[in-house]
GROMACS .gro file of C-alpha atoms in nm:
model
  117
    1MET     CA    1  13.352  -0.261   5.758
    2GLN     CA    2  13.207   0.088   5.721
    3ALA     CA    3  13.413   0.136   5.404
    4ALA     CA    4  13.275  -0.183   5.254
    5LYS     CA    5  12.922  -0.082   5.347
    6GLU     CA    6  12.975   0.259   5.185
    7LYS     CA    7  13.115   0.100   4.870
    8ILE     CA    8  12.821  -0.139   4.837
    9SER     CA    9  12.575   0.144   4.895
   10ASN     CA   10  12.750   0.351   4.628
   11MET     CA   11  12.734   0.059   4.386
   12ALA     CA   12  12.361   0.020   4.451
   13SER     CA   13  12.307   0.393   4.393
   14ALA     CA   14  12.508   0.378   4.070
   15ALA     CA   15  12.297   0.085   3.948
   16LYS     CA   16  11.983   0.282   4.031
   17GLU     CA   17  12.120   0.576   3.831
   18HIS     CA   18  12.189   0.354   3.529
   19ILE     CA   19  11.838   0.213   3.541
   20THR     CA   20  11.691   0.563   3.556
   21ILE     CA   21  11.900   0.672   3.258
   22CYS     CA   22  11.795   0.365   3.058
   23LYS     CA   23  11.430   0.437   3.136
   24ALA     CA   24  11.475   0.798   3.024
   25LYS     CA   25  11.632   0.685   2.695
   26ALA     CA   26  11.353   0.436   2.631
   27GLN     CA   27  11.091   0.698   2.708
   28GLU     CA   28  11.267   0.940   2.472
   29LYS     CA   29  11.250   0.685   2.190
   30VAL     CA   30  10.878   0.635   2.251
   31GLU     CA   31  10.817   1.011   2.252
   32LYS     CA   32  11.027   1.062   1.939
   33GLY     CA   33  10.837   0.783   1.766
   34SER     CA   34  10.504   0.946   1.840
   35ALA     CA   35  10.628   1.301   1.773
   36ARG     CA   36  10.505   1.473   1.461
   37THR     CA   37  10.734   1.776   1.448
   38LYS     CA   38  11.100   1.849   1.505
   39GLU     CA   39  11.009   2.062   1.806
   40GLU     CA   40  10.838   1.767   1.977
   41LYS     CA   41  11.146   1.552   1.910
   42LYS     CA   42  11.367   1.826   2.053
   43ILE     CA   43  11.144   1.848   2.363
   44ALA     CA   44  11.170   1.469   2.409
   45LYS     CA   45  11.550   1.495   2.391
   46GLU     CA   46  11.553   1.778   2.645
   47ARG     CA   47  11.333   1.576   2.882
   48ARG     CA   48  11.578   1.284   2.857
   49LYS     CA   49  11.871   1.512   2.933
   50ALA     CA   50  11.689   1.660   3.232
   51LYS     CA   51  11.608   1.314   3.369
   52GLU     CA   52  11.971   1.204   3.323
   53ALA     CA   53  12.093   1.514   3.504
   54GLN     CA   54  11.844   1.448   3.785
   55ALA     CA   55  11.967   1.088   3.815
   56ARG     CA   56  12.331   1.201   3.829
   57MET     CA   57  12.246   1.459   4.094
   58GLU     CA   58  12.066   1.195   4.302
   59LEU     CA   59  12.370   0.965   4.271
   60HIS     CA   60  12.598   1.246   4.386
   61GLN     CA   61  12.371   1.319   4.684
   62ALA     CA   62  12.348   0.951   4.774
   63LYS     CA   63  12.727   0.915   4.768
   64ALA     CA   64  12.765   1.220   4.992
   65LYS     CA   65  12.505   1.075   5.228
   66HIS     CA   66  12.690   0.741   5.240
   67ALA     CA   67  13.022   0.915   5.311
   68ALA     CA   68  12.864   1.125   5.586
   69HIS     CA   69  12.706   0.815   5.737
   70LYS     CA   70  13.042   0.640   5.731
   71LEU     CA   71  13.215   0.932   5.900
   72SER     CA   72  12.946   0.977   6.163
   73GLY     CA   73  12.950   0.606   6.241
   74GLN     CA   74  13.322   0.589   6.297
   75THR     CA   75  13.415   0.514   6.652
   76LEU     CA   76  13.738   0.418   6.814
   77HIS     CA   77  13.786   0.047   6.833
   78HIS     CA   78  13.741  -0.056   7.192
   79LEU     CA   79  13.994  -0.331   7.235
   80PRO     CA   80  14.048  -0.508   7.562
   81PRO     CA   81  14.353  -0.387   7.754
   82GLN     CA   82  14.671  -0.563   7.652
   83GLN     CA   83  14.811  -0.811   7.898
   84PRO     CA   84  15.186  -0.806   7.959
   85TYR     CA   85  15.388  -1.089   7.816
   86ALA     CA   86  15.439  -1.378   8.051
   87THR     CA   87  15.791  -1.374   8.194
   88ASN     CA   88  15.968  -1.571   8.458
   89GLN     CA   89  16.024  -1.257   8.664
   90PRO     CA   90  15.842  -1.167   8.981
   91VAL     CA   91  15.541  -0.937   8.940
   92GLY     CA   92  15.630  -0.570   8.946
   93THR     CA   93  15.979  -0.600   8.794
   94THR     CA   94  16.078  -0.499   8.445
   95ALA     CA   95  16.285  -0.673   8.185
   96THR     CA   96  16.528  -0.381   8.150
   97MET     CA   97  16.850  -0.339   8.342
   98ALA     CA   98  16.842  -0.145   8.667
   99GLY     CA   99  16.857   0.232   8.604
  100SER     CA  100  16.801   0.187   8.228
  101THR     CA  101  16.516   0.377   8.062
  102VAL     CA  102  16.552   0.218   7.720
  103PRO     CA  103  16.523  -0.141   7.606
  104THR     CA  104  16.838  -0.354   7.636
  105TYR     CA  105  16.836  -0.433   7.265
  106PRO     CA  106  16.909  -0.170   6.996
  107LEU     CA  107  16.608   0.038   6.891
  108GLY     CA  108  16.657  -0.029   6.522
  109GLY     CA  109  16.747  -0.394   6.562
  110HIS     CA  110  16.586  -0.707   6.688
  111PRO     CA  111  16.543  -0.828   7.046
  112PRO     CA  112  16.797  -1.074   7.181
  113GLY     CA  113  16.742  -1.430   7.069
  114TYR     CA  114  16.603  -1.329   6.728
  115ARG     CA  115  16.749  -1.535   6.447
  116HIS     CA  116  16.708  -1.427   6.087
  117ILE     CA  117  16.732  -1.718   5.848
   0.00000   0.00000   0.00000
């Protein structure tokens, strides 16, 4: 769930970056339209580039913040203790043969009674 939250937050930050870049481009067009000299047009272009760089930096920082938040919020899943399978054996006995320390079925195979169709 933390990964999904991080991804959605990153998408929101990316959308915010795109909006900021679009605003910068629109503002550049307005400034270029009202500019009288080539220097003023060049300054408008430089302002747009600076705003785009600022937006990209903010996106990068936001993504790092989201990743850090995800990592700091990670905890071990606290699952309830597993209950042993119900067997027809008295409590306290095991399903293995007496003196055996390994399961009675092969380690790489299937337990007895397993049928592969």
